[in-house]
Coordinates of C-alpha atoms in Angstrom, one line a residue:
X987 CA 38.6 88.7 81.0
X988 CA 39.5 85.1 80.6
X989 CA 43.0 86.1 82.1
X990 CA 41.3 87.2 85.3
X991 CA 41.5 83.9 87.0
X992 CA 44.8 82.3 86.9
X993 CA 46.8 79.1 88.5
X994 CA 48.9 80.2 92.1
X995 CA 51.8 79.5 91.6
X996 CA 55.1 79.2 94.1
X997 CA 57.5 82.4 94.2
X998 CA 60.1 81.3 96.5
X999 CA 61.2 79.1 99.5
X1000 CA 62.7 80.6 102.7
X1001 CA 65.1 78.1 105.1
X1002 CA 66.2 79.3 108.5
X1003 CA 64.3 78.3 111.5
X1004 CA 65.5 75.0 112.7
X1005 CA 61.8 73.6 113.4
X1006 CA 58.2 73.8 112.4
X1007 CA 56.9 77.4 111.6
X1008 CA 54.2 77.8 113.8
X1009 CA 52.5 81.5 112.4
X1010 CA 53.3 83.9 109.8
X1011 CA 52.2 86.9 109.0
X1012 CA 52.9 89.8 106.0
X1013 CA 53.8 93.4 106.9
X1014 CA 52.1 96.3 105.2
X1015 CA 54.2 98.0 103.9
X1016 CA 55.1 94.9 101.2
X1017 CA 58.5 94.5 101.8
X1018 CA 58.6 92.2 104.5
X1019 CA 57.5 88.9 105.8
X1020 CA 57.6 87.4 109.3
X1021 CA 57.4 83.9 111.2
X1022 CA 57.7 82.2 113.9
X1023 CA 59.1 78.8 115.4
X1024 CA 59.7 75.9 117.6
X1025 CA 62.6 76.8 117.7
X1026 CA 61.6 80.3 119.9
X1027 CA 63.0 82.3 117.4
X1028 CA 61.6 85.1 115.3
X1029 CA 62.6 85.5 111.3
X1030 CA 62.0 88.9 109.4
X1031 CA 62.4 88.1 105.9
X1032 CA 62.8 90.7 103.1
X1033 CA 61.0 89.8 100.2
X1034 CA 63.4 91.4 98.0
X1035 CA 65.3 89.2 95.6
X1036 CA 68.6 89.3 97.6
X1037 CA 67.3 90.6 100.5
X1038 CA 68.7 89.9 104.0
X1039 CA 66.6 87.9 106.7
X1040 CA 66.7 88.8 110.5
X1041 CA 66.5 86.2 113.3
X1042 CA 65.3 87.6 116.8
X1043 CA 65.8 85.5 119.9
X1044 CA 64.7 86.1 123.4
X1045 CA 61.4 84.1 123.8
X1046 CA 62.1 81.2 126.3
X1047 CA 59.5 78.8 124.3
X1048 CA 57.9 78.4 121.0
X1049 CA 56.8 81.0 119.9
X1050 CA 52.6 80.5 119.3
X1051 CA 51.9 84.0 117.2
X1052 CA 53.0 86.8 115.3
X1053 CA 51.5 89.8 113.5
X1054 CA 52.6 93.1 112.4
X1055 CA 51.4 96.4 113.2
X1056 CA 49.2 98.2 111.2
X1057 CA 51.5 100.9 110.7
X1058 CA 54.4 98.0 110.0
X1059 CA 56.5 99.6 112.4
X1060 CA 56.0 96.7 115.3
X1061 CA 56.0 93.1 115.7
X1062 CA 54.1 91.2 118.2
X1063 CA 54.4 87.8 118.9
X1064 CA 53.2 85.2 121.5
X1065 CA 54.8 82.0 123.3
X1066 CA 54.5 79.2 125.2
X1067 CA 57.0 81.1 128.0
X1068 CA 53.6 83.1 128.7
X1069 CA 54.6 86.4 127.7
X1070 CA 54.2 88.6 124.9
X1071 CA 57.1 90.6 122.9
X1072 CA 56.5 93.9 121.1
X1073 CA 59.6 94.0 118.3
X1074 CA 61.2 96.4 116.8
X1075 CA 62.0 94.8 113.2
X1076 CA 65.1 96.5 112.7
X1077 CA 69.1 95.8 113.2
X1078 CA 68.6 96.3 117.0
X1079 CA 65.7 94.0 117.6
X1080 CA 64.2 95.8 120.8
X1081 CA 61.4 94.2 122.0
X1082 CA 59.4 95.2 125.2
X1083 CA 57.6 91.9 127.2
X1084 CA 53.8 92.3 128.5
X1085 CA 53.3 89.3 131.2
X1086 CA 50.0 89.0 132.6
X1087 CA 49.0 85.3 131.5
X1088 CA 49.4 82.5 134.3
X1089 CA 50.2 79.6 131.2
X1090 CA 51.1 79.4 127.6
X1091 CA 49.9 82.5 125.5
X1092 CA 48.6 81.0 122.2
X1093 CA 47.7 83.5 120.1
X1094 CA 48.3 87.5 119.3
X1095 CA 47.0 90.4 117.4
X1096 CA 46.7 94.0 116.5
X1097 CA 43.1 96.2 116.7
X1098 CA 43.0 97.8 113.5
X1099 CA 43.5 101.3 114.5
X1100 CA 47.5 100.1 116.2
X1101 CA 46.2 100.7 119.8
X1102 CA 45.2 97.1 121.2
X1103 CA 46.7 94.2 121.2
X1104 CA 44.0 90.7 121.9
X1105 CA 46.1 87.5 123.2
X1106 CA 44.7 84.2 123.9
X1107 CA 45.7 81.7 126.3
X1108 CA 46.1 78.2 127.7
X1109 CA 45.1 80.1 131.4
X1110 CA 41.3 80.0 129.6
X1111 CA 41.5 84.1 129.1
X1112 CA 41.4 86.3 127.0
X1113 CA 43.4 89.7 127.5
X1114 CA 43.1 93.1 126.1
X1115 CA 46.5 95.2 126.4
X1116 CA 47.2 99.4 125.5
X1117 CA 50.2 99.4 123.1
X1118 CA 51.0 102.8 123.8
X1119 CA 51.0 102.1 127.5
X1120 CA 52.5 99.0 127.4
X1121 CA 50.2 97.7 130.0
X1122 CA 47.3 95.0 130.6
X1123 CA 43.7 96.6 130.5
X1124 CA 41.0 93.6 130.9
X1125 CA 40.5 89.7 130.7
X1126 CA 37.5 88.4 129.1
X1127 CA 36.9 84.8 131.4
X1128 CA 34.1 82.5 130.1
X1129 CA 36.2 79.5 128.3
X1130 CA 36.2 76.2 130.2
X1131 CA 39.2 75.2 128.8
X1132 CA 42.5 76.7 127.3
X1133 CA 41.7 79.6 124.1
X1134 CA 43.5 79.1 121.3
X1135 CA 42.7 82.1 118.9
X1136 CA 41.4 85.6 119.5
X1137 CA 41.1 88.2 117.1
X1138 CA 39.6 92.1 116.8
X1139 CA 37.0 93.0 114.4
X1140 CA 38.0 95.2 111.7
X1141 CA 36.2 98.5 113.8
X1142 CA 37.8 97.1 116.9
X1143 CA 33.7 96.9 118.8
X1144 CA 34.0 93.1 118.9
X1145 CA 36.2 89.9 119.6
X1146 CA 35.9 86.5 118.8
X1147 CA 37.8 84.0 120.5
X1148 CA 37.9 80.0 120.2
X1149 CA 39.3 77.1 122.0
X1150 CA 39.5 73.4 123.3
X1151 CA 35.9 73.6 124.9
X1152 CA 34.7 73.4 121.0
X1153 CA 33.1 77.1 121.7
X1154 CA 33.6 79.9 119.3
X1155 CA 32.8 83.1 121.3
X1156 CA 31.9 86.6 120.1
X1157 CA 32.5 89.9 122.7
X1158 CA 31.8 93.8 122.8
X1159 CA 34.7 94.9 123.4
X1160 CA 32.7 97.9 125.2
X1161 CA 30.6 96.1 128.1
X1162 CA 33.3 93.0 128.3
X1163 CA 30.1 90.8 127.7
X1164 CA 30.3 87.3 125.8
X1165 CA 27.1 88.8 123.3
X1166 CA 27.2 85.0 121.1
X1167 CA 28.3 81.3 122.0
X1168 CA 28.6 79.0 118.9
X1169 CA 29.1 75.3 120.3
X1170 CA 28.4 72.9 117.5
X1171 CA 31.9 71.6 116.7
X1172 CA 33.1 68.4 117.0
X1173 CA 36.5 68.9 118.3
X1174 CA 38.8 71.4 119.8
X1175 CA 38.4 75.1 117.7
X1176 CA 41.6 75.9 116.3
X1177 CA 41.6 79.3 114.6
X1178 CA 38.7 82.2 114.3
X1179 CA 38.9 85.2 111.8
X1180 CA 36.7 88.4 110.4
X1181 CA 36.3 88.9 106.7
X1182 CA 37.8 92.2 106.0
X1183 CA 34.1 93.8 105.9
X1184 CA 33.7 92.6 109.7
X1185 CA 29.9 91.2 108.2
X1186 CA 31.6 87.5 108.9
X1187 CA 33.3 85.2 111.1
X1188 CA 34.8 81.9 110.1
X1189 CA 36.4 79.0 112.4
X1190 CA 37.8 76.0 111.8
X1191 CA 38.1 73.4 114.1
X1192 CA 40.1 70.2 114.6
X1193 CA 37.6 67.9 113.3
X1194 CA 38.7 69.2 109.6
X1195 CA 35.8 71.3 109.5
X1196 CA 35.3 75.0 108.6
X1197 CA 32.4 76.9 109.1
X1198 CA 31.3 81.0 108.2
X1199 CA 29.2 82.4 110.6
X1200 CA 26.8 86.1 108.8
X1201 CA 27.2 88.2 112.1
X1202 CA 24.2 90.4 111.4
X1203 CA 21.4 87.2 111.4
X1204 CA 23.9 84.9 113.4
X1205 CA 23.2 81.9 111.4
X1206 CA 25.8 79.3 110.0
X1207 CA 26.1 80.3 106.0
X1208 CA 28.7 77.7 104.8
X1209 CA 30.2 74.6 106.0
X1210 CA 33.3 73.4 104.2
X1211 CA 34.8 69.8 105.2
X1212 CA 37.3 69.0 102.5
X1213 CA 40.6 68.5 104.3
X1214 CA 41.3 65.4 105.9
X1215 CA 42.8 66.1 108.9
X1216 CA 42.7 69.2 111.5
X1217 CA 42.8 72.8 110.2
X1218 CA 45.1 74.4 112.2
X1219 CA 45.2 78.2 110.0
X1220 CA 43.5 80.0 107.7
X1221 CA 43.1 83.4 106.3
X1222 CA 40.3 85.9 104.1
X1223 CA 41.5 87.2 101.0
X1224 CA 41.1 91.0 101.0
X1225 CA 38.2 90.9 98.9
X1226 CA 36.4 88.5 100.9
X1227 CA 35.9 86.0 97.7
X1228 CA 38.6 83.7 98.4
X1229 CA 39.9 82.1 101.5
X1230 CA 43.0 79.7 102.1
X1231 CA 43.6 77.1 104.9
X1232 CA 46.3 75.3 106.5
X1233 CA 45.5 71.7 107.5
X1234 CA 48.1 68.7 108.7
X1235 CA 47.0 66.8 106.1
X1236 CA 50.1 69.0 104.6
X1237 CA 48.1 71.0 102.0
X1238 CA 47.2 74.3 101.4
X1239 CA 43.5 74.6 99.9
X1240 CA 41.8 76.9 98.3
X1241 CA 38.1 78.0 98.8
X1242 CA 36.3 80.2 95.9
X1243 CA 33.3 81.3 99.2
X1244 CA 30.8 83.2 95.9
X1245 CA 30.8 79.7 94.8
X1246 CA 30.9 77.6 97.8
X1247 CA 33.8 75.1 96.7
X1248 CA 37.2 74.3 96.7
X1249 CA 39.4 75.1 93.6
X1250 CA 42.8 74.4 94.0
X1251 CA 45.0 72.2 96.5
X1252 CA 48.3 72.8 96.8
X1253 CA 51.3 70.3 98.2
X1254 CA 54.2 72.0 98.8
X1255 CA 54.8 71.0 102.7
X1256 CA 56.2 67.7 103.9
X1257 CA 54.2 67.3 107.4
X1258 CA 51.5 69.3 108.5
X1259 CA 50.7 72.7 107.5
X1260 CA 50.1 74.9 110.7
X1261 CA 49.7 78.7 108.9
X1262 CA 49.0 80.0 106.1
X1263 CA 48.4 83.7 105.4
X1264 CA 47.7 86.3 102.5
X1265 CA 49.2 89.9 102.5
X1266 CA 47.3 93.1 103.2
X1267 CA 46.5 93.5 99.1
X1268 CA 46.0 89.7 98.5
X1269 CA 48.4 89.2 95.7
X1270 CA 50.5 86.7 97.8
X1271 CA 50.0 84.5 100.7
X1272 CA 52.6 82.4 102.8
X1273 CA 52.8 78.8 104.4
X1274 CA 54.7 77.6 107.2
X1275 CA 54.7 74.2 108.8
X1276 CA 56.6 71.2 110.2
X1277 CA 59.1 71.2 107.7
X1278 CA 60.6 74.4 109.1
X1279 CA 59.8 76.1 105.9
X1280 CA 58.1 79.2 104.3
X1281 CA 56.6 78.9 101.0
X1282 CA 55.2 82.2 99.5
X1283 CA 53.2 82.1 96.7
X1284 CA 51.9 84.2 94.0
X1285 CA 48.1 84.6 94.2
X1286 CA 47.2 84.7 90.0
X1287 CA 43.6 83.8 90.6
X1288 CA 42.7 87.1 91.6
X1289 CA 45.5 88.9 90.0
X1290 CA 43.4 92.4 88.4
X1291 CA 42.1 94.6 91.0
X1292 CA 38.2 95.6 90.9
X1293 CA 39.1 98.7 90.7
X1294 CA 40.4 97.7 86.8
X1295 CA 37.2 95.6 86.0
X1296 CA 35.5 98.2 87.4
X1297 CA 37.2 100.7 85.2
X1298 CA 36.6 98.3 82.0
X1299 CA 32.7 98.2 82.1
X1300 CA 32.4 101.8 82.8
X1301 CA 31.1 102.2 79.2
X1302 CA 28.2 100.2 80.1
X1303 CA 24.8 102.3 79.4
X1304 CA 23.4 99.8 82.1
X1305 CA 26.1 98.5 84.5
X1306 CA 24.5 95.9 86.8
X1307 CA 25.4 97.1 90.5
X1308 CA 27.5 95.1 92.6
X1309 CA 26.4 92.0 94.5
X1310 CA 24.7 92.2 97.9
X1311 CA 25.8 90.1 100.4
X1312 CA 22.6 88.5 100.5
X1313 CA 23.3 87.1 97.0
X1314 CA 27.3 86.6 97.5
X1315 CA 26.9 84.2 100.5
X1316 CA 24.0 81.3 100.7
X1317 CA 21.1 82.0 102.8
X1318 CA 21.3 78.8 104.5
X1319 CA 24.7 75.8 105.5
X1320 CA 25.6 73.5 103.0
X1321 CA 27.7 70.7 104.0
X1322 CA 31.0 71.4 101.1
X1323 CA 32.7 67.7 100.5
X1324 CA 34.9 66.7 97.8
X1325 CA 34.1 64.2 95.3
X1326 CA 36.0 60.6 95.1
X1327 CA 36.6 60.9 91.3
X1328 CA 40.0 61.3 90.3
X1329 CA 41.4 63.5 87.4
X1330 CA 44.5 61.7 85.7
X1331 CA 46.7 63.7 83.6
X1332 CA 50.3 62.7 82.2
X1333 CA 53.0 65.6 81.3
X1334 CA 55.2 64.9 78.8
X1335 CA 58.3 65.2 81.3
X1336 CA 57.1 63.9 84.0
X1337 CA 53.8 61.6 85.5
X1338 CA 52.5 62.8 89.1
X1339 CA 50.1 61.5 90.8
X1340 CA 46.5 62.6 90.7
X1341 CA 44.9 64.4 93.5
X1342 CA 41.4 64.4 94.1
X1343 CA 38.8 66.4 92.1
X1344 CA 37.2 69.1 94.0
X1345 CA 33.4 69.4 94.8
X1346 CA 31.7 71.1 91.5
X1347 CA 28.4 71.3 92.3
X1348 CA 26.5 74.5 92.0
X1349 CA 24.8 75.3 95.5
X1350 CA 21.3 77.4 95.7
X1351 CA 23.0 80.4 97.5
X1352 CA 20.9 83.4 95.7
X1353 CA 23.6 83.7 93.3
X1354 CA 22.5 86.0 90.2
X1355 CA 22.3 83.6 86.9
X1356 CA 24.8 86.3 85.6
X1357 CA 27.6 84.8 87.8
X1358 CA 30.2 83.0 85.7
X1359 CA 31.2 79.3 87.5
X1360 CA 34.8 79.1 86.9
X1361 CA 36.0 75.6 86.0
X1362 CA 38.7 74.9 87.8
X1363 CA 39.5 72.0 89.6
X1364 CA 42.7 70.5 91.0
X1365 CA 44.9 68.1 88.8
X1366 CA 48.6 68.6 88.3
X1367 CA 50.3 71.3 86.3
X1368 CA 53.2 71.0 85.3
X1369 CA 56.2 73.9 85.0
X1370 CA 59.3 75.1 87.1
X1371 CA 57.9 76.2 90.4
X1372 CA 55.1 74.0 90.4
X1373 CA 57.9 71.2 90.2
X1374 CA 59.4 73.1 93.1
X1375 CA 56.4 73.1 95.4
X1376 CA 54.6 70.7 94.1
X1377 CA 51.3 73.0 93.3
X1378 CA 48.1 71.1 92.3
X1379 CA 46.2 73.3 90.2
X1380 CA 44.6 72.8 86.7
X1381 CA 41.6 72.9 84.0
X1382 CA 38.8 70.5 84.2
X1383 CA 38.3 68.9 80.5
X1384 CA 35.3 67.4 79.0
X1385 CA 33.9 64.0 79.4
X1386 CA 35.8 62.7 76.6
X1387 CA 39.1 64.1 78.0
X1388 CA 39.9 66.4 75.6
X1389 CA 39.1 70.4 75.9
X1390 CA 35.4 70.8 75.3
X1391 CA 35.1 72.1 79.0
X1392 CA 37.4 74.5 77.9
X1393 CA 35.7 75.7 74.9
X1394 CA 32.4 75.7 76.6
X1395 CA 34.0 78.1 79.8
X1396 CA 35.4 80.3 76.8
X1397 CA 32.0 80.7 75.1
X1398 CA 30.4 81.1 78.3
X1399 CA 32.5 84.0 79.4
X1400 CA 32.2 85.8 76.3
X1401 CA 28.5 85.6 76.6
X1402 CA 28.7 86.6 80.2
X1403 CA 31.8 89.2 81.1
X1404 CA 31.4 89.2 84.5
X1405 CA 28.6 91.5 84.6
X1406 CA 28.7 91.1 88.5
X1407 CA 31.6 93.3 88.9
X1408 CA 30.3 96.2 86.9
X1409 CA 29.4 99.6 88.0
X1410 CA 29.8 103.0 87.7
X1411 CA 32.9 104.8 89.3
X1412 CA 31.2 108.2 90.2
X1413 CA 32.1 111.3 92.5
X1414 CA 29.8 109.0 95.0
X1415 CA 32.3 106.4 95.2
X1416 CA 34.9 109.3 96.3
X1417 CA 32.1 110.8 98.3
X1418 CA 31.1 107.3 100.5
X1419 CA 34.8 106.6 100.4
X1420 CA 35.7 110.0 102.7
X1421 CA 32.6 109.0 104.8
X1422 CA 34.4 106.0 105.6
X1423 CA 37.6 107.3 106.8
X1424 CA 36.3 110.0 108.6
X1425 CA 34.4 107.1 110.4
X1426 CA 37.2 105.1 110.4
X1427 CA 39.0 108.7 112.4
X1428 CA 36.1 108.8 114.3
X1429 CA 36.0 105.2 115.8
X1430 CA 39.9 105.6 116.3
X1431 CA 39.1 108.7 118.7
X1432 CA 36.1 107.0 120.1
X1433 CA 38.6 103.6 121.0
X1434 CA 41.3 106.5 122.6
X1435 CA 38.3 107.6 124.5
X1436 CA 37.5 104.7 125.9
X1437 CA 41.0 103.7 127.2
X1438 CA 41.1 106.7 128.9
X1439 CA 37.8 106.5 130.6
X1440 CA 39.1 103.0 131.7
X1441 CA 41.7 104.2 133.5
X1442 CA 39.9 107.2 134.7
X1443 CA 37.2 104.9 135.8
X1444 CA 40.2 102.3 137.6
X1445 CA 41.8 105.5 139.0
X1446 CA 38.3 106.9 140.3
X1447 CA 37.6 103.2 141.8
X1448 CA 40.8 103.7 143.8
X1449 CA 40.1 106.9 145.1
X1450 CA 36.4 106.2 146.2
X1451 CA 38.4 102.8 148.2
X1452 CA 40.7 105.2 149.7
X1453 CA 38.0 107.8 150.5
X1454 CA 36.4 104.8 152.3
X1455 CA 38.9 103.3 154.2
X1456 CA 39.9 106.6 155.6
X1457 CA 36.6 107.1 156.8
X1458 CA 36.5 104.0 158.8
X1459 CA 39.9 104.4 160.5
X1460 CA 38.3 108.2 161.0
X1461 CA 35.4 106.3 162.7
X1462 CA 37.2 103.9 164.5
X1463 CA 39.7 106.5 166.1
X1464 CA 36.8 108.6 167.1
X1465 CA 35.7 105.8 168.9
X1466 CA 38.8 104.6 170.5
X1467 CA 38.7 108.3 171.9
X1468 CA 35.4 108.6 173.4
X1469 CA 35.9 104.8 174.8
X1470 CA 39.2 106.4 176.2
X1471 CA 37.3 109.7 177.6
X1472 CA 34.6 107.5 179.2
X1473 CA 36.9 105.2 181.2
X1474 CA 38.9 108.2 182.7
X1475 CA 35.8 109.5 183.7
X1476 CA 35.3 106.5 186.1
X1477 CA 31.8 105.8 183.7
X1478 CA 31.6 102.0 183.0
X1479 CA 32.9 101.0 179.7
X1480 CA 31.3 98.3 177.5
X1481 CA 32.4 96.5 175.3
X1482 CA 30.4 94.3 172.8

């Protein structure tokens, strides 16, 4: 189990756009990643070893957003030139523009069942589109200034939006009601996501902070503020443990949210790093920035699915169940900074400089005593593609310097293996897990539903206008006539 949590470390490098990478995003089915650029173009690139990169061009500005479909058959991206572009990522490059925004569109993406798109915009809207349709259905219109993120939850019943009047805003996607206003940041809000369970938002805002809102009591559960300058991306790892962020303080960080810190910071950008994102499964994530490059890198510190762990302590006669989310996040905010001590450590080929030590205090969040603390804290490591990107990452040692920390973390995980992530697979797992997708089938017909009442609702608007108007010219003809009739007659004739 002591090989469960290992360094990230860089896999490759990809050079092509000719100007900062603004967004990036992974496609499902694994083989692909895209990005896009100042430049106002729009790179596939195969992640196969000598795979061949596509570059898509007919955006008049830079491009803002990009995110593939769920199915991994689309691409959708945003720009400055105020449109939209669905793409087909294939030889051809197809794409089909959606223009309904009156100024720069600064963000895109997906609903999770493929049929929505959500786009956000310096016009201080927000706008829901039908991707089957190809059309715009409604604007959501309570920003005061321009919107800079909006995203779906992950059962497609909410939105949550930011922007530069410091608000982070939460919708039903089913009245078009703003249901929650969070106001308390200091700057401009940059970027907003769900965690994969839709229990959580978090934002992060250019005032370098980052905050994690628990939807079902509304209160503010963590509060990281350990970059140094404006967060301008970030993104949930699948399992909802683990979240990385893209600041222009050019690193990447890493946040371990069951312990409330930061474990590893990694440099691999010259300028500031403007998205970062992890793929569907979470064994790899992907940077961009103003050095017109993508990094991707190998996860590690997750590296064995639960599933496996799972699997391992099955022999258990008395597995401990799985955390509640009461215990995994704090009840209440705690203010997450790092520490000013400094970790130095010399390689035998080479001395780097040493970063700063992460925060590595224990918070009281309801975490079980079982939970193992990993001790991990950043400091350079050494090797071939940490050389390359210049990844801080590395194991804190004992007072004395030498590896009593070590010793003590190996001890301590033998006496405690991770107990939290035992439990029984049973025929209820498979049981709740076929509840779930037939909910999941059930809220994708519900959504379809709704579309369709939309327009039928729109179309039945129309009619009832029509209906209306024909009555009056019906009326007013009618009246013409008998005014008419009454002035042939030789009667007087009023008028009013």
């Amino acid at each position: 189990l002591l090989s469960l949590q290992e360094d990230p470390t860089l896999e490759r490098h990809f050079k092509g756009h000719k100007d900062a990478v603004t967004c990036a995003d992974f496609n499902p089915n694994r083989k692909q990643l895209a990005s896009g650029s100042v430049d106002k173009s729009l790179m596939i690139w195969n992640l196969a070893p000598k795979g061949r990169a596509f570059r898509f061009v007919g955006h008049q500005d830079v491009i803002t957003g990009v995110q593939f479909s769920p199915s991994g058959s689309l691409v959708a991206t945003s720009s400055k030139d105020r449109t939209v572009r669905l793409w087909t990522p294939s030889m051809k490059g197809e794409s089909t523009v959606f223009k309904a925004h009156t100024a720069a569109v600064r963000s895109v993406a997906f609903s999770h069942d493929g049929q929505r798109l959500v786009t956000a915009s310096d016009d201080k809207s927000i706008k829901v589109w039908s991707v089957h349709r190809q059309c715009f259905i409604y604007s959501l219109n309570q920003h005061t200034n321009w919107v800079r993120c909006a995203r779906f939850s992950p059962d497609g019943r909410l939105i949550a939006s930011c922007g530069d009047d410091r608000s982070v805003r939460l919708w039903d996607t089913t009245t078009k009601h703003c249901i929650n206003c969070f106001t308390d940041y200091g700057g401009s809000a940059t970027f907003v996501g769900f965690n994969s369970s839709g229990t959580c938002i978090a934002a992060s805002g250019s005032d370098s902070s980052l905050k994690i809102w628990d939807l079902r009591t509304n209160k503010l559960i963590q509060h990281y503020q350990v970059h140094s300058a404006g967060i301008n991306s970030f993104s949930f790892h699948p399992s909802n443990n683990y979240l990385v962020s893209g600041s222009s303080d050019s690193t990447v960080k890493i946040l371990d949210l069951l312990e409330g810190r930061l474990i590893y910071t990694l440099h691999g950008h010259k300028g500031a790093v403007i998205t970062v994102a992890f793929s569907r499964e979470g064994d790899l994530f992907a940077s961009g920035g103003a050095d017109s490059q993508v990094l991707l890198w190998r996860t590690n510190f997750d590296s064995r699915s639960y599933q496996d762990v799972l699997q391992q302590h099955s022999r258990r006669s008395t597995p401990d169940p799985p955390p509640h989310l009461s215990d995994i996040y704090p009840r209440i905010a705690h203010l997450h900074q790092p520490q000013p001590t400094a970790i130095q450590l010399l390689n035998s080929k080479t001395h780097l400089t040493p970063t700063q030590a992460s925060a590595n205090g224990h918070h009281s969040n309801g975490l079980p005593a079982r939970h193992v603390a990993s001790s991990r804290v950043e400091g350079w490591k050494g090797g071939e593609s940490a050389g390359r990107g210049g990844l801080t990452a590395g194991n804190q040692t004992g007072p004395d310097g030498g590896g009593k920390g070590r010793r003590e973390e190996e001890e301590i995980a033998q006496t405690h293996p991770l107990e939290v992530l035992s439990g029984h697979p049973s025929s209820l797992d498979s049981t709740l897990r076929h509840i779930v997708q037939q909910l999941d089938i059930l809220t994708q017909t519900v959504s379809v539903l709704e579309e369709r009442l939309t327009l039928t609702e729109d179309k039945l608007k129309e009619c009832l206008l029509q209906q209306s108007q024909i009555l009056k010219d019906v009326r007013a003809s009618e009246a013409r006539r008998r005014t008419d009739s009454e002035g042939t007659d030789g009667s007087p004739v009023h008028f009013t």
